[in-house]
Tab-separated table of N, CA and C in Angstrom:
chain	number	residue	atom	x	y	z
A	16	UNK	N	10.566	7.048	0.049
A	16	UNK	CA	9.603	7.211	1.103
A	16	UNK	C	8.338	7.873	0.485
A	17	UNK	N	7.223	7.309	0.786
A	17	UNK	CA	5.942	7.913	0.349
A	17	UNK	C	5.623	9.175	1.031
A	18	UNK	N	5.332	10.208	0.310
A	18	UNK	CA	5.016	11.514	0.899
A	18	UNK	C	3.489	11.674	0.786
A	19	UNK	N	2.802	11.861	1.922
A	19	UNK	CA	1.395	12.091	1.910
A	19	UNK	C	1.071	13.547	2.301
A	20	UNK	N	0.028	14.085	1.785
A	20	UNK	CA	-0.367	15.460	2.144
A	20	UNK	C	-1.284	15.427	3.321
A	21	UNK	N	-1.078	16.302	4.252
A	21	UNK	CA	-1.901	16.447	5.401
A	21	UNK	C	-3.214	17.199	5.187
A	22	UNK	N	-3.279	17.860	4.031
A	22	UNK	CA	-4.488	18.675	3.678
A	22	UNK	C	-5.479	17.868	2.795
A	23	UNK	N	-5.252	16.605	2.608
A	23	UNK	CA	-6.126	15.768	1.818
A	23	UNK	C	-6.809	14.704	2.694
A	24	UNK	N	-8.192	14.712	2.580
A	24	UNK	CA	-8.940	13.738	3.310
A	24	UNK	C	-9.961	13.122	2.363
A	25	UNK	N	-10.636	12.052	2.867
A	25	UNK	CA	-11.687	11.416	2.126
A	25	UNK	C	-12.930	11.345	3.042
A	26	UNK	N	-14.091	11.574	2.484
A	26	UNK	CA	-15.357	11.507	3.256
A	26	UNK	C	-16.346	10.767	2.319
A	27	UNK	N	-17.411	10.229	2.906
A	27	UNK	CA	-18.399	9.595	2.023
A	27	UNK	C	-19.012	10.553	1.022
A	28	UNK	N	-19.164	10.117	-0.196
A	28	UNK	CA	-19.857	10.969	-1.168
A	28	UNK	C	-21.317	11.171	-0.819
A	29	UNK	N	-21.807	12.370	-1.066
A	29	UNK	CA	-23.181	12.710	-0.782
A	29	UNK	C	-23.782	13.482	-1.980
A	30	UNK	N	-25.034	13.738	-1.979
A	30	UNK	CA	-25.669	14.393	-3.040
A	30	UNK	C	-25.111	15.873	-3.280
A	31	UNK	N	-24.529	16.476	-2.195
A	31	UNK	CA	-23.931	17.773	-2.387
A	31	UNK	C	-22.716	17.740	-3.328
A	32	UNK	N	-22.144	16.568	-3.521
A	32	UNK	CA	-21.011	16.447	-4.388
A	32	UNK	C	-21.424	16.269	-5.851
A	33	UNK	N	-22.679	16.067	-6.112
A	33	UNK	CA	-23.141	15.809	-7.480
A	33	UNK	C	-22.809	16.898	-8.537
A	34	UNK	N	-22.962	18.168	-8.269
A	34	UNK	CA	-22.661	19.204	-9.242
A	34	UNK	C	-21.181	19.187	-9.689
A	35	UNK	N	-20.279	18.952	-8.744
A	35	UNK	CA	-18.852	18.918	-9.063
A	35	UNK	C	-18.607	17.578	-9.944
A	36	UNK	N	-19.176	16.498	-9.475
A	36	UNK	CA	-18.990	15.274	-10.218
A	36	UNK	C	-19.501	15.394	-11.691
A	37	UNK	N	-20.685	15.986	-11.852
A	37	UNK	CA	-21.228	16.195	-13.184
A	37	UNK	C	-20.267	17.067	-13.995
A	38	UNK	N	-19.811	18.197	-13.434
A	38	UNK	CA	-18.887	19.071	-14.196
A	38	UNK	C	-17.650	18.290	-14.615
A	39	UNK	N	-17.075	17.496	-13.702
A	39	UNK	CA	-15.939	16.795	-14.054
A	39	UNK	C	-16.147	15.759	-15.073
A	40	UNK	N	-17.274	15.065	-15.103
A	40	UNK	CA	-17.596	14.075	-16.136
A	40	UNK	C	-17.692	14.730	-17.549
A	41	UNK	N	-17.922	16.081	-17.552
A	41	UNK	CA	-18.006	16.761	-18.846
A	41	UNK	C	-16.623	17.160	-19.309
A	42	UNK	N	-15.572	16.946	-18.480
A	42	UNK	CA	-14.190	17.376	-18.865
A	42	UNK	C	-13.659	16.277	-19.766
A	43	UNK	N	-13.228	16.635	-20.928
A	43	UNK	CA	-12.682	15.557	-21.940
A	43	UNK	C	-11.537	14.778	-21.385
A	44	UNK	N	-10.694	15.363	-20.554
A	44	UNK	CA	-9.569	14.607	-19.938
A	44	UNK	C	-10.111	13.481	-19.041
A	45	UNK	N	-11.015	13.812	-18.170
A	45	UNK	CA	-11.640	12.807	-17.252
A	45	UNK	C	-12.369	11.739	-18.072
A	46	UNK	N	-13.163	12.237	-18.983
A	46	UNK	CA	-14.025	11.311	-19.749
A	46	UNK	C	-13.133	10.225	-20.487
A	47	UNK	N	-12.039	10.777	-21.104
A	47	UNK	CA	-11.166	9.925	-21.846
A	47	UNK	C	-10.471	8.866	-20.954
A	48	UNK	N	-9.962	9.302	-19.802
A	48	UNK	CA	-9.195	8.378	-18.988
A	48	UNK	C	-10.143	7.416	-18.209
A	49	UNK	N	-11.421	7.795	-18.049
A	49	UNK	CA	-12.351	6.865	-17.405
A	49	UNK	C	-13.051	5.959	-18.420
A	50	UNK	N	-13.013	6.303	-19.684
A	50	UNK	CA	-13.632	5.554	-20.780
A	50	UNK	C	-15.116	5.697	-20.707
A	51	UNK	N	-15.689	6.836	-20.360
A	51	UNK	CA	-17.087	7.006	-20.310
A	51	UNK	C	-17.703	6.749	-21.670
A	52	UNK	N	-18.829	6.015	-21.689
A	52	UNK	CA	-19.468	5.650	-22.900
A	52	UNK	C	-20.819	6.394	-23.159
A	53	UNK	N	-21.274	7.127	-22.181
A	53	UNK	CA	-22.609	7.844	-22.353
A	53	UNK	C	-22.412	9.269	-21.920
A	54	UNK	N	-23.294	10.097	-22.360
A	54	UNK	CA	-23.353	11.496	-22.022
A	54	UNK	C	-23.732	11.684	-20.563
A	55	UNK	N	-22.926	12.433	-19.791
A	55	UNK	CA	-23.275	12.687	-18.388
A	55	UNK	C	-24.409	13.681	-18.285
A	56	UNK	N	-25.106	13.599	-17.129
A	56	UNK	CA	-26.124	14.534	-16.793
A	56	UNK	C	-26.141	14.680	-15.239
A	57	UNK	N	-26.627	15.779	-14.727
A	57	UNK	CA	-26.682	15.953	-13.346
A	57	UNK	C	-27.639	14.952	-12.722
A	58	UNK	N	-28.761	14.682	-13.386
A	58	UNK	CA	-29.746	13.733	-12.926
A	58	UNK	C	-29.109	12.285	-12.855
A	59	UNK	N	-28.370	11.904	-13.832
A	59	UNK	CA	-27.705	10.578	-13.798
A	59	UNK	C	-26.700	10.503	-12.694
A	60	UNK	N	-26.003	11.592	-12.478
A	60	UNK	CA	-24.960	11.658	-11.401
A	60	UNK	C	-25.640	11.474	-10.077
A	61	UNK	N	-26.772	12.222	-9.855
A	61	UNK	CA	-27.513	12.142	-8.602
A	61	UNK	C	-28.048	10.667	-8.442
A	62	UNK	N	-28.517	10.115	-9.448
A	62	UNK	CA	-29.045	8.740	-9.370
A	62	UNK	C	-27.947	7.765	-8.988
A	63	UNK	N	-26.756	7.914	-9.587
A	63	UNK	CA	-25.644	7.103	-9.306
A	63	UNK	C	-25.275	7.213	-7.799
A	64	UNK	N	-25.217	8.411	-7.249
A	64	UNK	CA	-24.925	8.626	-5.835
A	64	UNK	C	-25.955	7.947	-4.967
A	65	UNK	N	-27.273	8.144	-5.269
A	65	UNK	CA	-28.302	7.557	-4.460
A	65	UNK	C	-28.176	5.985	-4.459
A	66	UNK	N	-27.962	5.467	-5.636
A	66	UNK	CA	-27.808	4.006	-5.733
A	66	UNK	C	-26.599	3.466	-4.991
A	67	UNK	N	-25.438	4.165	-5.151
A	67	UNK	CA	-24.212	3.824	-4.535
A	67	UNK	C	-24.314	3.761	-3.070
A	68	UNK	N	-25.016	4.745	-2.505
A	68	UNK	CA	-25.166	4.852	-1.058
A	68	UNK	C	-26.017	3.731	-0.483
A	69	UNK	N	-26.838	3.110	-1.332
A	69	UNK	CA	-27.732	2.023	-0.873
A	69	UNK	C	-27.140	0.650	-1.156
A	70	UNK	N	-26.014	0.587	-1.924
A	70	UNK	CA	-25.479	-0.665	-2.368
A	70	UNK	C	-24.349	-1.046	-1.495
A	71	UNK	N	-24.349	-2.210	-0.830
A	71	UNK	CA	-23.293	-2.650	0.053
A	71	UNK	C	-22.021	-3.009	-0.750
A	72	UNK	N	-22.066	-3.109	-2.088
A	72	UNK	CA	-20.878	-3.505	-2.871
A	72	UNK	C	-20.156	-2.255	-3.360
A	73	UNK	N	-20.617	-1.048	-2.935
A	73	UNK	CA	-20.021	0.157	-3.361
A	73	UNK	C	-19.721	1.059	-2.172
A	74	UNK	N	-18.512	1.585	-2.140
A	74	UNK	CA	-18.008	2.368	-1.050
A	74	UNK	C	-17.461	3.725	-1.712
A	75	UNK	N	-18.280	4.718	-2.035
A	75	UNK	CA	-17.830	5.936	-2.694
A	75	UNK	C	-17.326	6.962	-1.717
A	76	UNK	N	-16.154	7.544	-2.046
A	76	UNK	CA	-15.530	8.565	-1.153
A	76	UNK	C	-15.199	9.789	-2.021
A	77	UNK	N	-15.491	10.970	-1.432
A	77	UNK	CA	-15.090	12.202	-2.025
A	77	UNK	C	-13.703	12.603	-1.513
A	78	UNK	N	-12.865	12.956	-2.465
A	78	UNK	CA	-11.462	13.412	-2.084
A	78	UNK	C	-11.525	14.959	-1.820
A	79	UNK	N	-11.048	15.364	-0.641
A	79	UNK	CA	-11.150	16.751	-0.317
A	79	UNK	C	-9.718	17.315	-0.146
A	80	UNK	N	-9.455	18.446	-0.677
A	80	UNK	CA	-8.213	19.222	-0.534
A	80	UNK	C	-8.614	20.526	0.236
A	81	UNK	N	-8.060	20.641	1.424
A	81	UNK	CA	-8.444	21.776	2.300
A	81	UNK	C	-9.972	21.877	2.387
A	82	UNK	N	-10.640	20.769	2.587
A	82	UNK	CA	-12.045	20.661	2.748
A	82	UNK	C	-12.864	21.011	1.493
A	83	UNK	N	-12.204	21.152	0.360
A	83	UNK	CA	-12.873	21.418	-0.927
A	83	UNK	C	-12.866	20.139	-1.738
A	84	UNK	N	-14.025	19.737	-2.295
A	84	UNK	CA	-14.207	18.544	-3.066
A	84	UNK	C	-13.423	18.682	-4.404
A	85	UNK	N	-12.447	17.791	-4.606
A	85	UNK	CA	-11.619	17.889	-5.802
A	85	UNK	C	-11.667	16.604	-6.626
A	86	UNK	N	-12.266	15.540	-6.123
A	86	UNK	CA	-12.308	14.292	-6.916
A	86	UNK	C	-12.922	13.200	-6.078
A	87	UNK	N	-12.892	11.987	-6.597
A	87	UNK	CA	-13.503	10.876	-5.975
A	87	UNK	C	-12.641	9.586	-6.004
A	88	UNK	N	-12.720	8.811	-4.909
A	88	UNK	CA	-12.102	7.484	-4.924
A	88	UNK	C	-13.254	6.511	-4.587
A	89	UNK	N	-13.421	5.489	-5.421
A	89	UNK	CA	-14.510	4.533	-5.236
A	89	UNK	C	-14.015	3.176	-5.146
A	90	UNK	N	-14.425	2.451	-4.044
A	90	UNK	CA	-14.172	1.020	-3.941
A	90	UNK	C	-15.561	0.395	-4.294
A	91	UNK	N	-15.575	-0.377	-5.316
A	91	UNK	CA	-16.844	-1.018	-5.685
A	91	UNK	C	-16.549	-2.512	-6.107
A	92	UNK	N	-17.580	-3.163	-6.590
A	92	UNK	CA	-17.450	-4.601	-6.887
A	92	UNK	C	-16.939	-5.315	-5.589
A	93	UNK	N	-17.366	-4.820	-4.448
A	93	UNK	CA	-16.958	-5.432	-3.223
A	93	UNK	C	-17.491	-6.848	-3.143
A	94	UNK	N	-16.593	-7.755	-3.011
A	94	UNK	CA	-16.957	-9.192	-2.861
A	94	UNK	C	-16.633	-9.652	-1.485
A	95	UNK	N	-17.742	-9.789	-0.696
A	95	UNK	CA	-17.601	-10.206	0.713
A	95	UNK	C	-16.962	-11.550	0.935
A	96	UNK	N	-17.208	-12.503	0.021
A	96	UNK	CA	-16.637	-13.809	0.119
A	96	UNK	C	-15.128	-13.795	-0.070
A	97	UNK	N	-14.712	-13.075	-1.130
A	97	UNK	CA	-13.277	-12.985	-1.442
A	97	UNK	C	-12.536	-11.873	-0.675
A	98	UNK	N	-13.415	-10.995	-0.044
A	98	UNK	CA	-12.844	-9.770	0.669
A	98	UNK	C	-11.994	-8.970	-0.301
A	99	UNK	N	-12.621	-8.696	-1.453
A	99	UNK	CA	-11.879	-7.875	-2.493
A	99	UNK	C	-12.768	-6.828	-2.998
A	100	UNK	N	-12.136	-5.807	-3.589
A	100	UNK	CA	-12.855	-4.696	-4.218
A	100	UNK	C	-11.997	-4.125	-5.334
A	101	UNK	N	-12.786	-3.463	-6.268
A	101	UNK	CA	-12.083	-2.674	-7.333
A	101	UNK	C	-12.003	-1.232	-6.885
A	102	UNK	N	-10.827	-0.621	-7.225
A	102	UNK	CA	-10.570	0.785	-6.979
A	102	UNK	C	-10.654	1.562	-8.226
A	103	UNK	N	-11.336	2.693	-8.179
A	103	UNK	CA	-11.269	3.683	-9.262
A	103	UNK	C	-11.162	5.091	-8.641
A	104	UNK	N	-10.474	5.934	-9.356
A	104	UNK	CA	-10.224	7.298	-8.833
A	104	UNK	C	-10.128	8.336	-9.995
A	105	UNK	N	-10.504	9.521	-9.719
A	105	UNK	CA	-10.194	10.616	-10.509
A	105	UNK	C	-10.114	11.894	-9.725
A	106	UNK	N	-9.196	12.698	-10.101
A	106	UNK	CA	-9.126	14.084	-9.519
A	106	UNK	C	-9.722	15.034	-10.596
A	107	UNK	N	-10.877	15.558	-10.280
A	107	UNK	CA	-11.585	16.375	-11.231
A	107	UNK	C	-11.041	17.801	-11.406
A	108	UNK	N	-10.565	18.388	-10.298
A	108	UNK	CA	-10.160	19.734	-10.403
A	108	UNK	C	-8.726	19.775	-10.992
A	109	UNK	N	-8.578	20.471	-12.086
A	109	UNK	CA	-7.313	20.488	-12.798
A	109	UNK	C	-6.193	20.989	-11.897
A	110	UNK	N	-6.488	21.992	-11.062
A	110	UNK	CA	-5.500	22.589	-10.201
A	110	UNK	C	-4.955	21.633	-9.079
A	111	UNK	N	-5.710	20.546	-8.866
A	111	UNK	CA	-5.305	19.580	-7.832
A	111	UNK	C	-4.569	18.381	-8.350
A	112	UNK	N	-4.396	18.383	-9.685
A	112	UNK	CA	-3.719	17.265	-10.331
A	112	UNK	C	-2.207	17.405	-10.302
A	113	UNK	N	-1.491	16.253	-10.173
A	113	UNK	CA	-0.105	16.313	-10.339
A	113	UNK	C	0.631	16.776	-9.047
A	114	UNK	N	-0.095	16.884	-7.932
A	114	UNK	CA	0.562	17.426	-6.732
A	114	UNK	C	0.388	16.503	-5.538
A	115	UNK	N	0.206	15.243	-5.779
A	115	UNK	CA	0.078	14.220	-4.700
A	115	UNK	C	-1.275	14.117	-4.069
A	116	UNK	N	-2.287	14.853	-4.564
A	116	UNK	CA	-3.626	14.830	-4.034
A	116	UNK	C	-4.243	13.479	-4.271
A	117	UNK	N	-4.177	12.962	-5.482
A	117	UNK	CA	-4.730	11.670	-5.829
A	117	UNK	C	-4.041	10.530	-5.071
A	118	UNK	N	-2.733	10.552	-4.991
A	118	UNK	CA	-1.978	9.582	-4.284
A	118	UNK	C	-2.459	9.510	-2.800
A	119	UNK	N	-2.537	10.682	-2.116
A	119	UNK	CA	-2.958	10.709	-0.780
A	119	UNK	C	-4.393	10.253	-0.547
A	120	UNK	N	-5.291	10.657	-1.464
A	120	UNK	CA	-6.720	10.282	-1.430
A	120	UNK	C	-6.800	8.732	-1.549
A	121	UNK	N	-6.050	8.193	-2.468
A	121	UNK	CA	-6.083	6.727	-2.714
A	121	UNK	C	-5.611	6.036	-1.448
A	122	UNK	N	-4.493	6.493	-0.846
A	122	UNK	CA	-3.926	5.956	0.331
A	122	UNK	C	-4.998	5.913	1.482
A	123	UNK	N	-5.673	7.071	1.629
A	123	UNK	CA	-6.679	7.183	2.704
A	123	UNK	C	-7.874	6.176	2.464
A	124	UNK	N	-8.248	6.073	1.168
A	124	UNK	CA	-9.278	5.146	0.795
A	124	UNK	C	-8.867	3.700	1.064
A	125	UNK	N	-7.673	3.400	0.771
A	125	UNK	CA	-7.143	2.041	1.009
A	125	UNK	C	-7.094	1.758	2.517
A	126	UNK	N	-6.797	2.661	3.365
A	126	UNK	CA	-6.875	2.483	4.787
A	126	UNK	C	-8.249	2.100	5.180
A	127	UNK	N	-9.245	2.821	4.655
A	127	UNK	CA	-10.651	2.481	4.958
A	127	UNK	C	-11.003	1.073	4.382
A	128	UNK	N	-10.561	0.801	3.181
A	128	UNK	CA	-10.871	-0.479	2.595
A	128	UNK	C	-10.274	-1.635	3.342
A	129	UNK	N	-9.014	-1.582	3.705
A	129	UNK	CA	-8.410	-2.672	4.423
A	129	UNK	C	-8.731	-2.717	5.892
A	130	UNK	N	-8.895	-1.620	6.514
A	130	UNK	CA	-9.239	-1.607	8.000
A	130	UNK	C	-10.763	-1.683	8.225
A	131	UNK	N	-11.566	-0.788	7.699
A	131	UNK	CA	-12.982	-0.757	7.986
A	131	UNK	C	-13.775	-1.759	7.223
A	132	UNK	N	-13.421	-2.045	5.945
A	132	UNK	CA	-14.155	-2.972	5.180
A	132	UNK	C	-13.555	-4.403	5.266
A	133	UNK	N	-12.384	-4.515	5.956
A	133	UNK	CA	-11.741	-5.786	6.150
A	133	UNK	C	-11.365	-6.471	4.860
A	134	UNK	N	-10.910	-5.706	3.862
A	134	UNK	CA	-10.585	-6.331	2.550
A	134	UNK	C	-9.238	-7.021	2.618
A	135	UNK	N	-9.110	-8.031	1.805
A	135	UNK	CA	-7.870	-8.756	1.632
A	135	UNK	C	-7.130	-8.275	0.443
A	136	UNK	N	-7.850	-7.810	-0.608
A	136	UNK	CA	-7.256	-7.371	-1.864
A	136	UNK	C	-8.031	-6.241	-2.506
A	137	UNK	N	-7.346	-5.298	-3.018
A	137	UNK	CA	-7.908	-4.236	-3.888
A	137	UNK	C	-7.268	-4.341	-5.227
A	138	UNK	N	-8.091	-4.289	-6.229
A	138	UNK	CA	-7.610	-4.434	-7.601
A	138	UNK	C	-8.126	-3.301	-8.489
A	139	UNK	N	-7.531	-3.069	-9.584
A	139	UNK	CA	-7.903	-2.026	-10.526
A	139	UNK	C	-7.459	-2.360	-11.934
A	140	UNK	N	-8.069	-1.621	-12.879
A	140	UNK	CA	-7.565	-1.641	-14.229
A	140	UNK	C	-7.299	-0.187	-14.665
A	141	UNK	N	-6.259	-0.070	-15.467
A	141	UNK	CA	-5.797	1.257	-15.905
A	141	UNK	C	-5.215	1.144	-17.273
A	142	UNK	N	-5.656	2.062	-18.176
A	142	UNK	CA	-5.074	1.914	-19.544
A	142	UNK	C	-3.599	2.241	-19.478
A	143	UNK	N	-2.831	1.567	-20.331
A	143	UNK	CA	-1.398	1.556	-20.318
A	143	UNK	C	-0.757	2.904	-20.580
A	144	UNK	N	-1.526	3.919	-21.028
A	144	UNK	CA	-0.938	5.216	-21.261
A	144	UNK	C	-1.286	6.248	-20.236
A	145	UNK	N	-1.940	5.797	-19.163
A	145	UNK	CA	-2.242	6.733	-18.044
A	145	UNK	C	-1.094	6.682	-17.049
A	146	UNK	N	0.014	7.308	-17.432
A	146	UNK	CA	1.295	7.179	-16.745
A	146	UNK	C	1.221	7.755	-15.321
A	147	UNK	N	0.517	8.825	-15.138
A	147	UNK	CA	0.454	9.452	-13.785
A	147	UNK	C	-0.240	8.529	-12.824
A	148	UNK	N	-1.296	7.933	-13.266
A	148	UNK	CA	-2.046	6.987	-12.419
A	148	UNK	C	-1.187	5.752	-12.135
A	149	UNK	N	-0.593	5.176	-13.119
A	149	UNK	CA	0.236	3.987	-12.943
A	149	UNK	C	1.357	4.284	-11.995
A	150	UNK	N	2.009	5.457	-12.101
A	150	UNK	CA	3.040	5.796	-11.170
A	150	UNK	C	2.532	5.872	-9.700
A	151	UNK	N	1.357	6.474	-9.513
A	151	UNK	CA	0.754	6.523	-8.139
A	151	UNK	C	0.501	5.155	-7.656
A	152	UNK	N	-0.067	4.317	-8.430
A	152	UNK	CA	-0.405	2.936	-8.058
A	152	UNK	C	0.798	2.180	-7.623
A	153	UNK	N	1.893	2.322	-8.368
A	153	UNK	CA	3.170	1.588	-8.069
A	153	UNK	C	3.649	2.117	-6.749
A	154	UNK	N	3.615	3.393	-6.539
A	154	UNK	CA	4.153	3.987	-5.264
A	154	UNK	C	3.420	3.453	-4.049
A	155	UNK	N	2.049	3.157	-4.264
A	155	UNK	CA	1.258	2.621	-3.208
A	155	UNK	C	1.320	1.101	-3.038
A	156	UNK	N	2.132	0.458	-3.815
A	156	UNK	CA	2.376	-0.959	-3.712
A	156	UNK	C	1.631	-1.875	-4.613
A	157	UNK	N	0.812	-1.332	-5.536
A	157	UNK	CA	0.137	-2.145	-6.536
A	157	UNK	C	1.128	-2.814	-7.409
A	158	UNK	N	0.724	-4.116	-7.695
A	158	UNK	CA	1.583	-4.933	-8.611
A	158	UNK	C	0.821	-5.276	-9.878
A	159	UNK	N	1.568	-5.236	-10.981
A	159	UNK	CA	0.948	-5.676	-12.245
A	159	UNK	C	0.719	-7.127	-12.148
A	160	UNK	N	-0.554	-7.510	-12.346
A	160	UNK	CA	-0.897	-8.949	-12.335
A	160	UNK	C	-1.305	-9.493	-13.669
A	161	UNK	N	-1.539	-8.572	-14.621
A	161	UNK	CA	-1.898	-9.087	-15.956
A	161	UNK	C	-2.068	-7.883	-16.905
A	162	UNK	N	-2.060	-8.201	-18.191
A	162	UNK	CA	-2.267	-7.206	-19.201
A	162	UNK	C	-3.524	-7.642	-20.044
A	163	UNK	N	-4.495	-6.758	-20.123
A	163	UNK	CA	-5.669	-6.994	-20.801
A	163	UNK	C	-5.531	-6.399	-22.218
A	164	UNK	N	-5.284	-7.233	-23.230
A	164	UNK	CA	-4.870	-6.710	-24.525
A	164	UNK	C	-6.066	-6.060	-25.191
A	165	UNK	N	-5.781	-4.901	-25.748
A	165	UNK	CA	-6.796	-4.099	-26.517
A	165	UNK	C	-8.101	-3.966	-25.752
A	166	UNK	N	-8.006	-3.723	-24.426
A	166	UNK	CA	-9.170	-3.645	-23.550
A	166	UNK	C	-9.813	-2.315	-23.464
A	167	UNK	N	-9.045	-1.221	-23.870
A	167	UNK	CA	-9.490	0.137	-23.685
A	167	UNK	C	-9.460	0.920	-24.983
A	168	UNK	N	-10.500	1.720	-25.209
A	168	UNK	CA	-10.649	2.543	-26.369
A	168	UNK	C	-10.145	3.949	-25.983
A	169	UNK	N	-9.074	4.392	-26.626
A	169	UNK	CA	-8.457	5.700	-26.333
A	169	UNK	C	-8.054	6.435	-27.621
A	170	UNK	N	-8.631	7.618	-27.771
A	170	UNK	CA	-8.359	8.459	-28.909
A	170	UNK	C	-8.553	7.667	-30.237
A	171	UNK	N	-9.566	6.921	-30.313
A	171	UNK	CA	-9.911	6.295	-31.640
A	171	UNK	C	-9.132	5.054	-31.900
A	172	UNK	N	-8.434	4.464	-30.832
A	172	UNK	CA	-7.777	3.243	-31.051
A	172	UNK	C	-7.805	2.403	-29.862
A	173	UNK	N	-7.493	1.131	-29.943
A	173	UNK	CA	-7.465	0.209	-28.836
A	173	UNK	C	-6.071	0.270	-28.181
A	174	UNK	N	-6.053	0.243	-26.837
A	174	UNK	CA	-4.828	0.143	-26.145
A	174	UNK	C	-4.982	-0.869	-25.027
A	175	UNK	N	-3.930	-1.418	-24.543
A	175	UNK	CA	-3.929	-2.389	-23.457
A	175	UNK	C	-4.352	-1.706	-22.135
A	176	UNK	N	-4.918	-2.561	-21.257
A	176	UNK	CA	-5.143	-2.093	-19.920
A	176	UNK	C	-4.354	-2.977	-18.959
A	177	UNK	N	-3.924	-2.400	-17.893
A	177	UNK	CA	-3.217	-3.236	-16.892
A	177	UNK	C	-4.145	-3.580	-15.748
A	178	UNK	N	-4.048	-4.864	-15.356
A	178	UNK	CA	-4.826	-5.313	-14.172
A	178	UNK	C	-3.746	-5.305	-13.056
A	179	UNK	N	-4.039	-4.516	-12.004
A	179	UNK	CA	-3.059	-4.419	-10.909
A	179	UNK	C	-3.772	-4.726	-9.599
A	180	UNK	N	-3.032	-5.266	-8.651
A	180	UNK	CA	-3.635	-5.665	-7.325
A	180	UNK	C	-2.683	-5.240	-6.188
A	181	UNK	N	-3.321	-5.137	-5.034
A	181	UNK	CA	-2.631	-4.804	-3.819
A	181	UNK	C	-3.254	-5.691	-2.723
A	182	UNK	N	-2.405	-6.450	-2.037
A	182	UNK	CA	-2.885	-7.306	-0.946
A	182	UNK	C	-2.743	-6.547	0.417
A	183	UNK	N	-3.581	-6.913	1.370
A	183	UNK	CA	-3.561	-6.313	2.679
A	183	UNK	C	-2.193	-6.321	3.308
A	184	UNK	N	-1.489	-7.457	3.274
A	184	UNK	CA	-0.249	-7.603	3.893
A	184	UNK	C	0.801	-6.607	3.303
A	185	UNK	N	0.782	-6.430	1.951
A	185	UNK	CA	1.612	-5.535	1.302
A	185	UNK	C	1.359	-4.079	1.682
A	186	UNK	N	0.134	-3.778	1.858
A	186	UNK	CA	-0.332	-2.406	2.213
A	186	UNK	C	0.099	-2.169	3.671
A	187	UNK	N	0.059	-3.171	4.510
A	187	UNK	CA	0.445	-2.994	5.956
A	187	UNK	C	1.868	-2.580	6.066
A	188	UNK	N	2.735	-3.143	5.199
A	188	UNK	CA	4.133	-2.777	5.179
A	188	UNK	C	4.296	-1.298	4.732
A	189	UNK	N	3.545	-0.895	3.785
A	189	UNK	CA	3.564	0.517	3.325
A	189	UNK	C	3.126	1.440	4.462
A	190	UNK	N	2.087	1.086	5.214
A	190	UNK	CA	1.621	1.909	6.329
A	190	UNK	C	2.756	2.060	7.363
A	191	UNK	N	3.492	1.001	7.657
A	191	UNK	CA	4.561	1.039	8.627
A	191	UNK	C	5.590	2.030	8.160
A	192	UNK	N	5.922	2.003	6.854
A	192	UNK	CA	6.914	2.961	6.280
A	192	UNK	C	6.408	4.373	6.374
A	193	UNK	N	5.130	4.595	6.060
A	193	UNK	CA	4.582	5.935	6.094
A	193	UNK	C	4.620	6.453	7.568
A	194	UNK	N	4.241	5.590	8.498
A	194	UNK	CA	4.198	6.031	9.933
A	194	UNK	C	5.613	6.367	10.377
A	195	UNK	N	6.616	5.629	9.950
A	195	UNK	CA	8.029	5.861	10.349
A	195	UNK	C	8.456	7.237	9.822
A	196	UNK	N	8.057	7.497	8.530
A	196	UNK	CA	8.406	8.786	7.908
A	196	UNK	C	7.756	9.994	8.489
A	197	UNK	N	6.560	9.779	9.107
A	197	UNK	CA	5.865	10.898	9.736
A	197	UNK	C	6.063	10.990	11.160
A	198	UNK	N	6.839	10.055	11.772
A	198	UNK	CA	6.953	10.034	13.215
A	198	UNK	C	8.093	10.715	13.811
């Protein structure tokens, strides 16, 4: 049974979230797992937020733990024709990692994606050594759909990335299980 946290919510990203996002982008753990290729700056972070909020193919959400911003979940590359989107996530606050915060934030973002955005499929890529993320994705019903060989640069070497997907019907079954467990 999937355990969700009641103290985790998601809200639209805003400029007030920029300082935290910039600080997290400077964290080597976050940078490494996201595969950042350029030096972060507060100005670039603010520009990204402004652009994302104007772009209909991007749905950026701030993950909150007890109303404190601890990370982000982003649905982007939204394709209206295919009704699909890419998911990316990071929990920036080290104290919020490994405690189900990311899992719950992703779940809440998926509810928005499938219900509000009327998506049919959400997909993602994750490097094959990000075990915590892969475990969360599997718990949420994502299925391995392919392996992208040598797709990711990690610690000075190439590693495979996994392409994973989740269909709306599969997620609906998960929602029913979650509601049974909380009812």
